[in-house]
PDB file of C-alpha atoms in Angstrom:
ATOM      1  CA  MET A   1     146.357 110.015  97.263  1.00 68.00           C
ATOM      2  CA  ASP A   2     146.089 109.173  93.987  1.00 81.00           C
ATOM      3  CA  LEU A   3     145.277 105.228  95.683  1.00 88.00           C
ATOM      4  CA  SER A   4     142.750 106.687  98.130  1.00 90.00           C
ATOM      5  CA  PHE A   5     140.513 108.116  95.527  1.00 91.00           C
ATOM      6  CA  LEU A   6     141.152 104.634  92.831  1.00 92.00           C
ATOM      7  CA  TYR A   7     139.906 103.061  96.353  1.00 93.00           C
ATOM      8  CA  VAL A   8     137.071 105.519  96.619  1.00 93.00           C
ATOM      9  CA  ARG A   9     136.180 104.985  93.262  1.00 94.00           C
ATOM     10  CA  VAL A  10     136.146 101.137  93.009  1.00 94.00           C
ATOM     11  CA  VAL A  11     133.767 100.882  96.396  1.00 94.00           C
ATOM     12  CA  THR A  12     131.729 103.544  94.808  1.00 94.00           C
ATOM     13  CA  THR A  13     131.103 101.190  91.896  1.00 93.00           C
ATOM     14  CA  PHE A  14     130.547  98.009  93.751  1.00 92.00           C
ATOM     15  CA  VAL A  15     127.996  99.611  96.208  1.00 92.00           C
ATOM     16  CA  GLU A  16     126.266 100.704  93.050  1.00 92.00           C
ATOM     17  CA  CYS A  17     126.854  97.141  91.457  1.00 85.00           C
ATOM     18  CA  LEU A  18     124.922  95.987  94.725  1.00 87.00           C
ATOM     19  CA  THR A  19     121.977  98.218  94.533  1.00 88.00           C
ATOM     20  CA  ASP A  20     121.119  97.308  90.968  1.00 84.00           C
ATOM     21  CA  ALA A  21     121.248  94.020  91.601  1.00 80.00           C
ATOM     22  CA  LYS A  22     119.317  94.119  94.592  1.00 81.00           C
ATOM     23  CA  ASP A  23     116.649  96.514  92.565  1.00 79.00           C
ATOM     24  CA  ALA A  24     116.754  93.846  89.449  1.00 75.00           C
ATOM     25  CA  PHE A  25     116.013  91.034  92.505  1.00 75.00           C
ATOM     26  CA  ALA A  26     113.401  92.603  93.969  1.00 73.00           C
ATOM     27  CA  LEU A  27     111.310  93.437  90.480  1.00 73.00           C
ATOM     28  CA  HIS A  28     112.105  89.658  89.508  1.00 68.00           C
ATOM     29  CA  ALA A  29     111.247  88.182  92.527  1.00 62.00           C
ATOM     30  CA  PRO A  30     107.719  87.188  94.044  1.00 61.00           C
ATOM     31  CA  VAL A  31     105.298  89.025  95.803  1.00 57.00           C
ATOM     32  CA  GLY A  32     105.625  87.247  98.832  1.00 54.00           C
ATOM     33  CA  LYS A  33     109.897  87.647  98.820  1.00 54.00           C
ATOM     34  CA  ARG A  34     109.462  90.809  97.814  1.00 51.00           C
ATOM     35  CA  LYS A  35     107.320  91.759 101.315  1.00 56.00           C
ATOM     36  CA  ASN A  36     110.241  89.597 103.491  1.00 56.00           C
ATOM     37  CA  GLY A  37     113.054  91.604 101.991  1.00 54.00           C
ATOM     38  CA  ALA A  38     111.361  95.324 102.539  1.00 53.00           C
ATOM     39  CA  GLU A  39     113.812  96.459 104.855  1.00 49.00           C
ATOM     40  CA  TYR A  40     116.492  95.799 102.480  1.00 44.00           C
TER      41      TYR A  40
END
């Protein structure tokens, strides 16, 4: 049970990091790239 909780915790943190990185990239990307990546 502890391992399951730890696994979920790690995955959640990893997803949050990916989302932050994606948002930071979209923020600094040129307008054209932002339009191309709108579906993400």
